[in-house]
Protein backbone atom coordinates (compact mmCIF):
# COMPACT_ATOMS: atom_id res chain seq x y z
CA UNK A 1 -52.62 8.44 -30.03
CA UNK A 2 -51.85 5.34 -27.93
CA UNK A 3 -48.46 4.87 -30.09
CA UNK A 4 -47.44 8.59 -28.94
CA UNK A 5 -48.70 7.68 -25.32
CA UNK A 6 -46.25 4.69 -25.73
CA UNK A 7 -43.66 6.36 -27.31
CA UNK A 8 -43.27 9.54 -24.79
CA UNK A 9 -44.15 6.81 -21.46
CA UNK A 10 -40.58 5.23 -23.20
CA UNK A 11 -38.68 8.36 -23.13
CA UNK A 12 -40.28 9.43 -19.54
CA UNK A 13 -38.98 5.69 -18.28
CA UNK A 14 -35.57 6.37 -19.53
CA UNK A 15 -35.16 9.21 -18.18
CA UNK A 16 -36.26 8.13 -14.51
CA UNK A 17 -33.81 5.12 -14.93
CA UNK A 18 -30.92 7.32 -15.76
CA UNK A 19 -31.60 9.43 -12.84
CA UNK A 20 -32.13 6.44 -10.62
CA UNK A 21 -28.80 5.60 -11.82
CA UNK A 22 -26.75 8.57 -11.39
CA UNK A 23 -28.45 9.13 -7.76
CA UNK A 24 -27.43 5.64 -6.90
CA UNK A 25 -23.96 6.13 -7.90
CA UNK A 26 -23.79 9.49 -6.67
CA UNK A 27 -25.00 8.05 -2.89
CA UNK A 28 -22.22 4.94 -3.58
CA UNK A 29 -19.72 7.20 -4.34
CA UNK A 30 -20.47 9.68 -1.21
CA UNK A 31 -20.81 6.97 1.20
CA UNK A 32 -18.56 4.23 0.74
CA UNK A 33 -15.95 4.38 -2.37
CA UNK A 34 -14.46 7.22 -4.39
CA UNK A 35 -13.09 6.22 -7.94
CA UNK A 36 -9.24 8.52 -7.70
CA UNK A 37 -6.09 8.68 -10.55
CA UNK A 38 -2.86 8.78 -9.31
CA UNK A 39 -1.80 12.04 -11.71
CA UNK A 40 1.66 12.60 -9.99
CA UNK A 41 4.95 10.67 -8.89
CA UNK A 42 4.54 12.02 -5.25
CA UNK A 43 4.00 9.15 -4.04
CA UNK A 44 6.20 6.06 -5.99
CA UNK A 45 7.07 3.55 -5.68
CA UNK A 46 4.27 2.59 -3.32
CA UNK A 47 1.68 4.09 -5.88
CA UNK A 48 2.71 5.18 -9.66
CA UNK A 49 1.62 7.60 -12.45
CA UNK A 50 -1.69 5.85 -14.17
CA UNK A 51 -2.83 3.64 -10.64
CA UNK A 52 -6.65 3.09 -10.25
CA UNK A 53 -7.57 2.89 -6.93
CA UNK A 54 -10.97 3.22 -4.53
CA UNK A 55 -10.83 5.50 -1.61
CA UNK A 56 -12.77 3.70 1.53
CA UNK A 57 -14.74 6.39 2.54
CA UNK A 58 -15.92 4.68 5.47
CA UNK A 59 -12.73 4.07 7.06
CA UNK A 60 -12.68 7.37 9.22
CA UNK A 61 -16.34 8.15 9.16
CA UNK A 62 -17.70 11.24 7.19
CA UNK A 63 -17.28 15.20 6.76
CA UNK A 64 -17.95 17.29 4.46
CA UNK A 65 -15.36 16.22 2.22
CA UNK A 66 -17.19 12.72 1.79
CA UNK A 67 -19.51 14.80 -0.77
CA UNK A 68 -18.56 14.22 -4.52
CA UNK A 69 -16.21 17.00 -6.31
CA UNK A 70 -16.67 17.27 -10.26
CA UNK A 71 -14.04 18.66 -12.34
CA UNK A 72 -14.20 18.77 -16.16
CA UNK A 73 -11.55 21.54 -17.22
CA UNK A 74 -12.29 21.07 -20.84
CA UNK A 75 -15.94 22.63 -20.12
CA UNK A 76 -15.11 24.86 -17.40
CA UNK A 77 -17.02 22.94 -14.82
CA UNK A 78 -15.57 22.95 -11.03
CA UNK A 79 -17.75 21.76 -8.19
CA UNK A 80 -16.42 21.03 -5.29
CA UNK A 81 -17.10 19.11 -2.12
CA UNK A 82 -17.67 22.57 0.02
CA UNK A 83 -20.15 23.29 -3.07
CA UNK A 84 -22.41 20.36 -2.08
CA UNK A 85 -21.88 20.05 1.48
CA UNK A 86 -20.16 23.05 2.69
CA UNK A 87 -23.29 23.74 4.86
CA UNK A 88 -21.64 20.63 7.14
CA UNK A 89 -18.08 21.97 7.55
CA UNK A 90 -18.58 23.49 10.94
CA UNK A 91 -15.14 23.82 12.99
CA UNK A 92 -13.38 20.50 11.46
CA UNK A 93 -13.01 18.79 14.74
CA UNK A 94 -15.45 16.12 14.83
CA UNK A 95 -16.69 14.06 11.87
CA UNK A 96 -19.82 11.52 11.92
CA UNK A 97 -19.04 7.90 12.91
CA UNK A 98 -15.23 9.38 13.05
CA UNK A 99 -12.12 7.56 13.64
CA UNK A 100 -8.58 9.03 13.06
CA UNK A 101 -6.41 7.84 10.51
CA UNK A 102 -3.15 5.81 11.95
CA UNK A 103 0.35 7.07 11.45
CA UNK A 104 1.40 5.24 7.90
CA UNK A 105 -1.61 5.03 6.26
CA UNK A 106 -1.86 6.49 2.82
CA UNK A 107 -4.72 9.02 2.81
CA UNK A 108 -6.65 11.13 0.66
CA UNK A 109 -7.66 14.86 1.39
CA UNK A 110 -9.11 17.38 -0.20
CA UNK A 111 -6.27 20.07 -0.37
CA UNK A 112 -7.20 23.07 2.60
CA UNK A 113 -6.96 25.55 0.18
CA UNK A 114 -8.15 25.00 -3.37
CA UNK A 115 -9.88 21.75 -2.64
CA UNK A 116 -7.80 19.42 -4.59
CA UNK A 117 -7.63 15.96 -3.86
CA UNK A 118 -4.13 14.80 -2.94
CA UNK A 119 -3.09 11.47 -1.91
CA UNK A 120 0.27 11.42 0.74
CA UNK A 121 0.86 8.92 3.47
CA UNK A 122 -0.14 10.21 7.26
CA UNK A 123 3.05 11.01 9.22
CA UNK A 124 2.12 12.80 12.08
CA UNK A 125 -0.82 12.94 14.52
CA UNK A 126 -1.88 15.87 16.72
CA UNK A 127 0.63 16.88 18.86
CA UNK A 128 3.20 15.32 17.06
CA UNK A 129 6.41 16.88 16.33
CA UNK A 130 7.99 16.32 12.89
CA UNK A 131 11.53 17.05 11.76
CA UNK A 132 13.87 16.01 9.04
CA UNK A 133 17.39 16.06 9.77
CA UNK A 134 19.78 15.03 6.87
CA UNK A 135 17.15 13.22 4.93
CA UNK A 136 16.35 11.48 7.97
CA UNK A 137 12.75 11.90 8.96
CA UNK A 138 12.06 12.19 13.27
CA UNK A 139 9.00 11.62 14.72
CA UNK A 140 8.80 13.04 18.38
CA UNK A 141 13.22 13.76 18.48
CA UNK A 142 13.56 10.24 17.59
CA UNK A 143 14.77 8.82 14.08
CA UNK A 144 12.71 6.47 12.11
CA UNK A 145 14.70 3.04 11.56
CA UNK A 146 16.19 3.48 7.63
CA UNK A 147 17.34 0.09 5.93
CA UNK A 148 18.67 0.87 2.22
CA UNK A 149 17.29 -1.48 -0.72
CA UNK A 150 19.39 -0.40 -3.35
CA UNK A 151 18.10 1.51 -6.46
CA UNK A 152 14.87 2.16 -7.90
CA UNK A 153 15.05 2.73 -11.82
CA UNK A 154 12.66 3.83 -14.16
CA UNK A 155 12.42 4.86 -18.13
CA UNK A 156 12.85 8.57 -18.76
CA UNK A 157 10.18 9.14 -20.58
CA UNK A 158 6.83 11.05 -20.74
CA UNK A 159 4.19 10.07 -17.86
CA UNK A 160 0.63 9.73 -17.97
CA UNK A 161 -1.79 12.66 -19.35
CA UNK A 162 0.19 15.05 -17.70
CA UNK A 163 2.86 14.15 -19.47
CA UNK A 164 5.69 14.41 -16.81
CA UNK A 165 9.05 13.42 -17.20
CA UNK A 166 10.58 11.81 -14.06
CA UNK A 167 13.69 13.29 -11.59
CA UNK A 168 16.28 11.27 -11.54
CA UNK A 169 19.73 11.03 -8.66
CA UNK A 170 22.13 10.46 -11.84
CA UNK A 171 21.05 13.71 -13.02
CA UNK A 172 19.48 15.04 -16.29
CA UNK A 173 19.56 11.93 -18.79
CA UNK A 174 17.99 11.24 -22.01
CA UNK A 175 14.72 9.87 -23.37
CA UNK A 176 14.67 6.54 -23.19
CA UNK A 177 17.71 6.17 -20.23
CA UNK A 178 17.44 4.68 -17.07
CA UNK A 179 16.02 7.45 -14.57
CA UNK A 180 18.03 6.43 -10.73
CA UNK A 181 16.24 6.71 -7.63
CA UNK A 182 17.60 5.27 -4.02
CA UNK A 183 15.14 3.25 -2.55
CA UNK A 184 14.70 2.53 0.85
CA UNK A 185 12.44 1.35 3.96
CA UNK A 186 11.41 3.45 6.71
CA UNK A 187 9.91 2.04 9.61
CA UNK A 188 7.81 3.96 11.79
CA UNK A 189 7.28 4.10 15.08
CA UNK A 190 3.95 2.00 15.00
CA UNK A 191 5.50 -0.52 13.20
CA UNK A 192 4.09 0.21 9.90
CA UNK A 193 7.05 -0.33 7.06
CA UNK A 194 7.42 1.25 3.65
CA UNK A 195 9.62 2.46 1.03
CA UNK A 196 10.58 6.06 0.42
CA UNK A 197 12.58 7.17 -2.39
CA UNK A 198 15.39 10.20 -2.60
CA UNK A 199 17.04 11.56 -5.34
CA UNK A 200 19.85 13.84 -3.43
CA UNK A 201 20.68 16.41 -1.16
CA UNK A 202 17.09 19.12 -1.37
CA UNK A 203 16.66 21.80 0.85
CA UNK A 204 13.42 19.93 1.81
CA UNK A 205 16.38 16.94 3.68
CA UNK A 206 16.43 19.54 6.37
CA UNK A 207 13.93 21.50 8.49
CA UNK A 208 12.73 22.96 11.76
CA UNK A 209 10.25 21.15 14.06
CA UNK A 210 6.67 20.75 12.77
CA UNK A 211 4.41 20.63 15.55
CA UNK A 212 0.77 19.25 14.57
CA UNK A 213 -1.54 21.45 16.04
CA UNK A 214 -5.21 19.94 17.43
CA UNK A 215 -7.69 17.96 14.95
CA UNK A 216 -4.94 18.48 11.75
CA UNK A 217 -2.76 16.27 10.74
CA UNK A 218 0.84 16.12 8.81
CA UNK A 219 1.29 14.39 5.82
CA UNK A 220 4.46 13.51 3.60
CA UNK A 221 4.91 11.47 -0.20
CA UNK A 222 7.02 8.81 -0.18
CA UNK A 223 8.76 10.26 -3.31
CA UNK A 224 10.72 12.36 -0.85
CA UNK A 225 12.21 14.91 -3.08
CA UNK A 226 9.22 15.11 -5.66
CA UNK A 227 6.07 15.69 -3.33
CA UNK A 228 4.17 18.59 -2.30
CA UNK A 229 3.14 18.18 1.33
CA UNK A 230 2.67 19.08 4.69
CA UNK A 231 6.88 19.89 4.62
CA UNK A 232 5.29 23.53 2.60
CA UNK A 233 3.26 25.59 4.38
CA UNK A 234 -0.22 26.49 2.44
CA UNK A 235 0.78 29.99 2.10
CA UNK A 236 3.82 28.63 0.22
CA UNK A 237 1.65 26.67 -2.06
CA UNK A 238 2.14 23.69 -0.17
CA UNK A 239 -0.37 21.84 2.06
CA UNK A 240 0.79 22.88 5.19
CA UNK A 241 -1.07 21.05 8.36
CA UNK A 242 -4.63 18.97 7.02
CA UNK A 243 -7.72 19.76 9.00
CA UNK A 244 -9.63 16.38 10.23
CA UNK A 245 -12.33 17.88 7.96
CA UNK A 246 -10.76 17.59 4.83
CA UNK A 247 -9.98 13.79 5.07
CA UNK A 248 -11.94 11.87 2.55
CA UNK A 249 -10.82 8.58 3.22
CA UNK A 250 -7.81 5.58 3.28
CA UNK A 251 -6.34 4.16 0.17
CA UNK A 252 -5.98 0.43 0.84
CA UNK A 253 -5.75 -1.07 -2.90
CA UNK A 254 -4.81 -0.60 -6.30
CA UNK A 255 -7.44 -1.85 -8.44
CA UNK A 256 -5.94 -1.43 -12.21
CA UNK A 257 -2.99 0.67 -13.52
CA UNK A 258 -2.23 1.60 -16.94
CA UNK A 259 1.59 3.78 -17.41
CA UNK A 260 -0.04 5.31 -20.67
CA UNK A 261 -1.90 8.09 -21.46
CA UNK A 262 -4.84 6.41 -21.47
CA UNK A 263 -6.68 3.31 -20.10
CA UNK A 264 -8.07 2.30 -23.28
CA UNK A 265 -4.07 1.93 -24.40
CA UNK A 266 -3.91 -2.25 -23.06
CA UNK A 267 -0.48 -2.71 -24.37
CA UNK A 268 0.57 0.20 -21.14
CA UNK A 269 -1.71 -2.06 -18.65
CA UNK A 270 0.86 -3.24 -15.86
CA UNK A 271 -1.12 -6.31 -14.74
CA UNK A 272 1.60 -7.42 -11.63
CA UNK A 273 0.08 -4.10 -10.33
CA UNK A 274 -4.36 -4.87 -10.70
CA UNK A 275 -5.49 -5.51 -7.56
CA UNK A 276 -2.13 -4.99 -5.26
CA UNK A 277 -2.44 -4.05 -1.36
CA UNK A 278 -1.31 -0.53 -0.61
CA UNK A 279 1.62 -0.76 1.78
């Protein structure tokens, strides 16, 4: 009897530790980092396909898009952050222990729509005005300061588990060719500098004036031609203005990047990228 007492008082102990566990993590994860993938080229070169970085949660103070989401298509699970804190969401304009983000810094936010996270860098602040005019992005009528640095060039190939290929300036090439971005540096009007990549003329070079309306904010990738941002309105399938609610938090480093299909693939690890400041 005392060997079945032992044996279940083992089974009820592991089970309390894993729980311990995963409420420990859960609580780290809602209240200081978030583990995110970079799954798209929105936002090279600044961060590539296969980049593992931490989201500092406590950089603008917390909503409730600070909660955890868990997605797991393969068994048809989909929780969002509105699932376990929607109860806090109230009218989006304040946020506990808030600060706003600053104009440059590379965000992430839960999509206002289907509650995706995205990643984009911040562009404009409430009452901003934002307009591109011949690929030139203006902030408030004036014209952010462009200096060209020449080409950025990649392998067309097949990119990370969603498998996409790259769009390149010198048009539709072949597996295995160089794929031709240009690359340049915009600097905005706070001073913060970073590089922005274009493939060509878009219809997206050229819009009407965007003005931010109260506690949202406007967002852009720095692939220029390859991102879906606050350029598309939401009812467009875009993301359209970002209420201060659905900020989750500021990307400031990559921690590890792999350009396979999986992590467990070391020969794909780009080490020149493990622990690089986000710019």
């Amino acid at each position: 009897m005392a060997e079945k007492s032992g044996f279940f008082g083992s089974v009820i102990e592991t089970v309390k530790t894993v729980v311990y566990a995963l409420l420990i993590a859960g609580l780290f994860r809602t209240i200081f980092f978030q583990p995110f993938w970079i799954p798209s080229g929105s936002m090279k070169d600044t961060l590539l396909i296969g980049d593992f970085l931490f989201v500092n949660k406590m950089a603008y103070g917390y909503s409730y898009a600070s909660c955890p989401s868990i997605r797991i298509p393969a068994l048809g699970i989909d929780i969002g952050a509105d699932d376990f804190c929607g109860v806090f969401q109230g009218d989006g304009s304040e946020r506990l222990w808030g600060s706003d983000p600053e104009v440059g810094d590379v965000v992430v936010f839960r999509h206002p729509v289907n509650g995706r996270d995205f990643i984009k860098r911040l562009i404009g602040k409430p009452g901003d005005r934002i307009q591109m005019k011949d690929g030139v992005l203006h902030i408030n009528d004036t014209p952010v300061k462009i200096e060209d640095d020449g080409l950025f060039i990649e392998t067309m190939e097949y990119q990370g588990p969603q498998s996409a290929l790259p769009r390149c300036s010198n048009g539709a090439v072949g597996q295995g060719a160089d794929c031709v971005k240009e690359r340049s540096y915009e600097t905005l009007p706070n001073g913060v500098r970073h590089a922005v990549l274009n493939i060509g003329p878009q219809q997206s070079d050229n819009t009407g004036v965007y003005t931010v309306p109260a506690d949202h904010f406007f967002f852009m990738g720095d692939n220029r031609d390859n991102s879906t941002d606050s350029r598309v309105a939401q009812a467009a399938r875009g993301v359209g203005f970002v209420p201060r609610a659905d900020i989750v938090g500021r990307a400031d480093r990559v921690m590890f990047s792999s350009a396979g299909r999986s992590m467990l693939a070391f020969w794909t690890w780009r080490g020149d990228r493990f622990f690089k400041e986000i710019e």
